[in-house]
Amino acid sequence: MSRVRPTVLSALLLFSSLVHAAPAVPAAEGAWPRLRKERLQKLLPSAMSRAGVDAWVVLCRENDNDPLANHVGGENAGGTAAFLFLREGAGLRSVALSPEGEATALRDMGLIDEVVAVDRGADVYGLLAARLLKAKPAKVAINSSERMSVADGLSAMQRAKLEAALPPALRKKVVSSEALVSEWLSVKLPEEVDILRKAADLTAKLEEEAYRTVVPGKTRDSDVARFLKKRMAELGVGDGWQPDQNPNVNSGPTRGHSHATDRVIQPGDFIQTDFGIRVGGTWVTDIQRFAYVLAPGEQQPPAEALAKWEKSKKGSRIALAAMKPGVRGYDVDKAQRDWMREAGSEPVMWGTGHPVGYWAHDAGPALSGAQSGKPPTGSALRTLQPGQVFAFDGFFAWKDGSSPDALRILSVEEMAVVTDTGAEYLNPPQEQLILIPSSPAVTPAQKP
């Protein structure tokens, strides 16, 4: 891919961080086994208390495992294995009923308090029911959910076998683990937040680095995406979400969650890069950075383009200011959406933000719901807590003109962690557009 001469580009880029080398990859490799044990011991009991459950059952198996298997130590399951977590006062007791072939490895992990080796072919469901009867829980959470995929790992057959093994009185106490999973996964340990801070900084720096490769009239959106894929491979980091959609580089009308196309970048384009990486095999980021392609001879974007950028950026700042412990996700979304209406933005279907950490769209409060004009429901009603990490946007949208429904959207997406008193960015937010110059030979193809 052709490159703009560094002397020309460095004079036109707006902030100095672009000329610095990307930071090192966060030292997260090998940290997960230790941190997941700390999460079980320190965070799960309080999450169970807030969700109002006394017992949680996770059933694991080979090839089609529960989405949360790696969070409870069930990633090596061969035959059916049952993981039972019992709240005991402010503490927790964990039991694994595991096929004997994997029981030794489970004991070696030191993650579960009691590991019971089960003969292959034995009735794990009956043994689990006996344990639950002895514990006498008021409510038993199972991974079955209509709205949260990571809390819906129990197959229809697993659920049928479990319910058949439980006596009727205990069967009535079974509830979805959705509330518990949301309470537990959404809160990150301080060390996890530190890992995410470093990963977010790396993500943003790589996006800025990629923009330095753009040659208007030649570079395609897909070229920018391939550059980022190359850098990911060089640094040894994974994809924050589906590899074929990460990164999504788009210089034209909005395309939602999708892959980068072969559209050629032109003067007058805003370029949106939506990008996330995975570090330590566990923690993911979700950050967007925006550039503007100057027309030949321009030193700054037109006033209209800058005004759109500033309105989008202000929406992001308004959302951050609304993020406080005890506030509903809906209220954060409404604050940003009220500004969109005041700023003259077209409506946008997506919510302001979402939890991020183990998945790009993690479990926890959804910063959404106000776009519908209806009363909030579901995850939008959940309240924010210290330690929760969010990716969130400031939106400004306008009609593209190429078709009646086509929109262009600026969505200044940053990551932030909720603190005891409010929220703070994980890494420095984007304050100014990244400016990309055009050579005199390039003719502007469109207006902002």
GROMACS .gro file of C-alpha atoms in nm, residues 186-448:
model
  263
  186SER     CA    1  -2.003  -0.681   3.501
  187VAL     CA    2  -1.778  -0.588   3.796
  188LYS     CA    3  -1.406  -0.616   3.724
  189LEU     CA    4  -1.126  -0.649   3.979
  190PRO     CA    5  -0.885  -0.354   4.002
  191GLU     CA    6  -0.613  -0.560   3.834
  192GLU     CA    7  -0.850  -0.641   3.548
  193VAL     CA    8  -0.933  -0.272   3.506
  194ASP     CA    9  -0.560  -0.199   3.488
  195ILE     CA   10  -0.519  -0.461   3.213
  196LEU     CA   11  -0.810  -0.306   3.024
  197ARG     CA   12  -0.658   0.042   3.061
  198LYS     CA   13  -0.340  -0.069   2.890
  199ALA     CA   14  -0.532  -0.265   2.625
  200ALA     CA   15  -0.756   0.035   2.549
  201ASP     CA   16  -0.453   0.258   2.506
  202LEU     CA   17  -0.296   0.009   2.268
  203THR     CA   18  -0.621  -0.019   2.069
  204ALA     CA   19  -0.645   0.356   2.018
  205LYS     CA   20  -0.278   0.393   1.927
  206LEU     CA   21  -0.306   0.119   1.663
  207GLU     CA   22  -0.606   0.293   1.505
  208GLU     CA   23  -0.411   0.619   1.491
  209GLU     CA   24  -0.115   0.434   1.339
  210ALA     CA   25  -0.341   0.284   1.073
  211TYR     CA   26  -0.464   0.628   0.964
  212ARG     CA   27  -0.108   0.727   0.880
  213THR     CA   28  -0.117   0.475   0.595
  214VAL     CA   29  -0.414   0.633   0.415
  215VAL     CA   30  -0.358   0.784   0.070
  216PRO     CA   31  -0.683   0.949  -0.048
  217GLY     CA   32  -0.799   0.824  -0.386
  218LYS     CA   33  -0.598   0.500  -0.349
  219THR     CA   34  -0.643   0.345  -0.006
  220ARG     CA   35  -0.954   0.136   0.050
  221ASP     CA   36  -1.135   0.080   0.379
  222SER     CA   37  -1.030  -0.285   0.356
  223ASP     CA   38  -0.663  -0.181   0.325
  224VAL     CA   39  -0.684  -0.003   0.660
  225ALA     CA   40  -0.847  -0.311   0.811
  226ARG     CA   41  -0.572  -0.537   0.673
  227PHE     CA   42  -0.305  -0.308   0.818
  228LEU     CA   43  -0.462  -0.347   1.162
  229LYS     CA   44  -0.487  -0.724   1.121
  230LYS     CA   45  -0.117  -0.731   1.036
  231ARG     CA   46  -0.029  -0.527   1.344
  232MET     CA   47  -0.243  -0.754   1.562
  233ALA     CA   48  -0.053  -1.057   1.435
  234GLU     CA   49   0.281  -0.886   1.496
  235LEU     CA   50   0.185  -0.798   1.853
  236GLY     CA   51   0.022  -1.133   1.931
  237VAL     CA   52  -0.321  -0.996   2.030
  238GLY     CA   53  -0.655  -1.147   1.936
  239ASP     CA   54  -0.982  -1.011   1.798
  240GLY     CA   55  -1.224  -0.830   2.025
  241TRP     CA   56  -1.518  -0.984   1.837
  242GLN     CA   57  -1.584  -1.184   1.520
  243PRO     CA   58  -1.261  -1.177   1.318
  244ASP     CA   59  -1.437  -1.109   0.987
  245GLN     CA   60  -1.597  -0.794   1.133
  246ASN     CA   61  -1.297  -0.664   1.328
  247PRO     CA   62  -1.197  -0.400   1.253
  248ASN     CA   63  -1.489  -0.236   1.080
  249VAL     CA   64  -1.341   0.052   0.878
  250ASN     CA   65  -1.601   0.267   0.704
  251SER     CA   66  -1.560   0.590   0.506
  252GLY     CA   67  -1.912   0.593   0.359
  253PRO     CA   68  -2.273   0.576   0.482
  254THR     CA   69  -2.318   0.380   0.803
  255ARG     CA   70  -2.329   0.001   0.762
  256GLY     CA   71  -2.377  -0.105   1.124
  257HIS     CA   72  -2.179  -0.402   1.254
  258SER     CA   73  -2.010  -0.536   0.942
  259HIS     CA   74  -1.684  -0.593   0.763
  260ALA     CA   75  -1.474  -0.330   0.585
  261THR     CA   76  -1.545  -0.298   0.212
  262ASP     CA   77  -1.328  -0.204  -0.085
  263ARG     CA   78  -1.463   0.152  -0.093
  264VAL     CA   79  -1.185   0.394  -0.190
  265ILE     CA   80  -1.130   0.672   0.064
  266GLN     CA   81  -1.186   1.021  -0.083
  267PRO     CA   82  -1.142   1.385   0.020
  268GLY     CA   83  -1.436   1.501   0.232
  269ASP     CA   84  -1.477   1.161   0.398
  270PHE     CA   85  -1.502   1.098   0.767
  271ILE     CA   86  -1.335   0.762   0.835
  272GLN     CA   87  -1.470   0.553   1.121
  273THR     CA   88  -1.264   0.265   1.261
  274ASP     CA   89  -1.444   0.042   1.512
  275PHE     CA   90  -1.178  -0.186   1.657
  276GLY     CA   91  -1.120  -0.419   1.950
  277ILE     CA   92  -0.840  -0.648   2.062
  278ARG     CA   93  -0.820  -0.938   2.305
  279VAL     CA   94  -0.527  -0.963   2.547
  280GLY     CA   95  -0.429  -1.246   2.776
  281GLY     CA   96  -0.680  -1.462   2.590
  282THR     CA   97  -0.951  -1.306   2.807
  283TRP     CA   98  -0.997  -0.926   2.813
  284VAL     CA   99  -1.129  -0.728   2.516
  285THR     CA  100  -1.159  -0.365   2.411
  286ASP     CA  101  -1.401  -0.172   2.191
  287ILE     CA  102  -1.290   0.176   2.079
  288GLN     CA  103  -1.352   0.397   1.775
  289ARG     CA  104  -1.127   0.662   1.630
  290PHE     CA  105  -1.223   0.908   1.356
  291ALA     CA  106  -1.027   1.079   1.081
  292TYR     CA  107  -1.122   1.341   0.825
  293VAL     CA  108  -0.977   1.353   0.473
  294LEU     CA  109  -0.884   1.707   0.373
  295ALA     CA  110  -0.935   1.834   0.021
  296PRO     CA  111  -0.619   1.938  -0.167
  297GLY     CA  112  -0.487   2.260  -0.015
  298GLU     CA  113  -0.709   2.245   0.295
  299GLN     CA  114  -0.547   2.289   0.634
  300GLN     CA  115  -0.866   2.232   0.835
  301PRO     CA  116  -1.199   2.062   0.765
  302PRO     CA  117  -1.491   2.282   0.662
  303ALA     CA  118  -1.676   2.446   0.952
  304GLU     CA  119  -1.978   2.222   0.895
  305ALA     CA  120  -1.770   1.905   0.933
  306LEU     CA  121  -1.602   2.035   1.249
  307ALA     CA  122  -1.941   2.125   1.397
  308LYS     CA  123  -2.064   1.769   1.346
  309TRP     CA  124  -1.753   1.634   1.514
  310GLU     CA  125  -1.791   1.864   1.814
  311LYS     CA  126  -2.157   1.768   1.858
  312SER     CA  127  -2.070   1.398   1.852
  313LYS     CA  128  -1.784   1.449   2.096
  314LYS     CA  129  -2.005   1.646   2.335
  315GLY     CA  130  -2.256   1.360   2.338
  316SER     CA  131  -1.979   1.127   2.457
  317ARG     CA  132  -1.882   1.370   2.734
  318ILE     CA  133  -2.244   1.405   2.843
  319ALA     CA  134  -2.275   1.026   2.865
  320LEU     CA  135  -1.960   1.002   3.078
  321ALA     CA  136  -2.088   1.270   3.316
  322ALA     CA  137  -2.414   1.073   3.360
  323MET     CA  138  -2.234   0.752   3.455
  324LYS     CA  139  -2.247   0.723   3.836
  325PRO     CA  140  -2.308   0.440   4.085
  326GLY     CA  141  -2.679   0.378   4.131
  327VAL     CA  142  -2.780   0.535   3.799
  328ARG     CA  143  -2.976   0.316   3.559
  329GLY     CA  144  -2.829   0.236   3.219
  330TYR     CA  145  -3.142   0.393   3.067
  331ASP     CA  146  -3.064   0.727   3.232
  332VAL     CA  147  -2.718   0.742   3.074
  333ASP     CA  148  -2.868   0.671   2.734
  334LYS     CA  149  -3.138   0.935   2.784
  335ALA     CA  150  -2.884   1.204   2.876
  336GLN     CA  151  -2.691   1.147   2.554
  337ARG     CA  152  -3.007   1.116   2.343
  338ASP     CA  153  -3.152   1.438   2.481
  339TRP     CA  154  -2.835   1.612   2.359
  340MET     CA  155  -2.870   1.449   2.015
  341ARG     CA  156  -3.216   1.602   1.976
  342GLU     CA  157  -3.092   1.941   2.093
  343ALA     CA  158  -2.796   1.923   1.854
  344GLY     CA  159  -3.019   1.841   1.556
  345SER     CA  160  -2.900   1.483   1.504
  346GLU     CA  161  -3.102   1.228   1.315
  347PRO     CA  162  -3.223   0.941   1.539
  348VAL     CA  163  -2.989   0.643   1.581
  349MET     CA  164  -3.117   0.293   1.649
  350TRP     CA  165  -2.827   0.184   1.870
  351GLY     CA  166  -2.799   0.242   2.241
  352THR     CA  167  -2.538   0.477   2.384
  353GLY     CA  168  -2.324   0.199   2.528
  354HIS     CA  169  -2.272  -0.147   2.665
  355PRO     CA  170  -2.056  -0.332   2.918
  356VAL     CA  171  -1.723  -0.454   2.782
  357GLY     CA  172  -1.452  -0.678   2.923
  358TYR     CA  173  -1.474  -1.051   2.852
  359TRP     CA  174  -1.678  -0.990   2.537
  360ALA     CA  175  -1.721  -0.670   2.338
  361HIS     CA  176  -2.087  -0.682   2.444
  362ASP     CA  177  -2.044  -0.809   2.798
  363ALA     CA  178  -2.297  -0.877   3.073
  364GLY     CA  179  -2.428  -0.589   3.283
  365PRO     CA  180  -2.638  -0.272   3.255
  366ALA     CA  181  -2.720  -0.166   2.899
  367LEU     CA  182  -2.679   0.206   2.833
  368SER     CA  183  -2.984   0.202   2.609
  369GLY     CA  184  -3.361   0.206   2.595
  370ALA     CA  185  -3.431   0.576   2.546
  371GLN     CA  186  -3.421   0.555   2.166
  372SER     CA  187  -3.758   0.377   2.159
  373GLY     CA  188  -3.949   0.641   2.355
  374LYS     CA  189  -4.100   0.356   2.561
  375PRO     CA  190  -4.048   0.278   2.933
  376PRO     CA  191  -3.713   0.105   2.994
  377THR     CA  192  -3.699  -0.273   3.028
  378GLY     CA  193  -3.443  -0.550   3.081
  379SER     CA  194  -3.077  -0.465   3.120
  380ALA     CA  195  -3.144  -0.091   3.072
  381LEU     CA  196  -3.301  -0.095   3.421
  382ARG     CA  197  -2.987  -0.232   3.586
  383THR     CA  198  -2.791   0.018   3.789
  384LEU     CA  199  -2.424   0.105   3.752
  385GLN     CA  200  -2.171  -0.008   4.013
  386PRO     CA  201  -1.805   0.072   4.079
  387GLY     CA  202  -1.577  -0.156   3.879
  388GLN     CA  203  -1.804  -0.187   3.577
  389VAL     CA  204  -1.643  -0.104   3.242
  390PHE     CA  205  -1.839   0.037   2.947
  391ALA     CA  206  -1.783   0.120   2.583
  392PHE     CA  207  -2.009   0.412   2.494
  393ASP     CA  208  -2.075   0.650   2.207
  394GLY     CA  209  -2.156   1.011   2.146
  395PHE     CA  210  -2.372   1.011   1.834
  396PHE     CA  211  -2.434   1.269   1.565
  397ALA     CA  212  -2.611   1.150   1.250
  398TRP     CA  213  -2.718   1.321   0.929
  399LYS     CA  214  -2.874   1.212   0.602
  400ASP     CA  215  -2.619   1.107   0.344
  401GLY     CA  216  -2.826   1.206   0.041
  402SER     CA  217  -2.732   0.901  -0.166
  403SER     CA  218  -3.064   0.734  -0.077
  404PRO     CA  219  -3.363   0.822   0.144
  405ASP     CA  220  -3.251   0.597   0.430
  406ALA     CA  221  -2.874   0.644   0.410
  407LEU     CA  222  -2.712   0.803   0.713
  408ARG     CA  223  -2.365   0.913   0.805
  409ILE     CA  224  -2.293   0.875   1.173
  410LEU     CA  225  -2.016   1.000   1.396
  411SER     CA  226  -2.004   0.779   1.704
  412VAL     CA  227  -1.723   0.889   1.933
  413GLU     CA  228  -1.674   0.559   2.120
  414GLU     CA  229  -1.457   0.547   2.431
  415MET     CA  230  -1.413   0.311   2.725
  416ALA     CA  231  -1.467   0.412   3.088
  417VAL     CA  232  -1.480   0.251   3.433
  418VAL     CA  233  -1.735   0.342   3.699
  419THR     CA  234  -1.574   0.471   4.019
  420ASP     CA  235  -1.715   0.536   4.367
  421THR     CA  236  -1.814   0.889   4.265
  422GLY     CA  237  -1.865   0.882   3.887
  423ALA     CA  238  -1.674   0.742   3.593
  424GLU     CA  239  -1.336   0.796   3.428
  425TYR     CA  240  -1.190   0.719   3.088
  426LEU     CA  241  -0.964   0.415   3.067
  427ASN     CA  242  -0.732   0.597   2.827
  428PRO     CA  243  -0.715   0.952   2.687
  429PRO     CA  244  -1.026   1.020   2.475
  430GLN     CA  245  -1.007   1.152   2.121
  431GLU     CA  246  -1.033   1.530   2.142
  432GLN     CA  247  -0.967   1.626   1.780
  433LEU     CA  248  -1.018   1.470   1.441
  434ILE     CA  249  -0.716   1.304   1.284
  435LEU     CA  250  -0.652   1.497   0.963
  436ILE     CA  251  -0.536   1.321   0.647
  437PRO     CA  252  -0.405   1.540   0.361
  438SER     CA  253  -0.477   1.493  -0.007
  439SER     CA  254  -0.230   1.553  -0.286
  440PRO     CA  255  -0.322   1.811  -0.554
  441ALA     CA  256  -0.393   1.530  -0.800
  442VAL     CA  257  -0.692   1.405  -0.597
  443THR     CA  258  -1.031   1.558  -0.680
  444PRO     CA  259  -1.284   1.576  -0.395
  445ALA     CA  260  -1.563   1.329  -0.462
  446GLN     CA  261  -1.813   1.441  -0.199
  447LYS     CA  262  -1.898   1.701   0.061
  448PRO     CA  263  -1.922   1.630   0.437
   0.00000   0.00000   0.00000
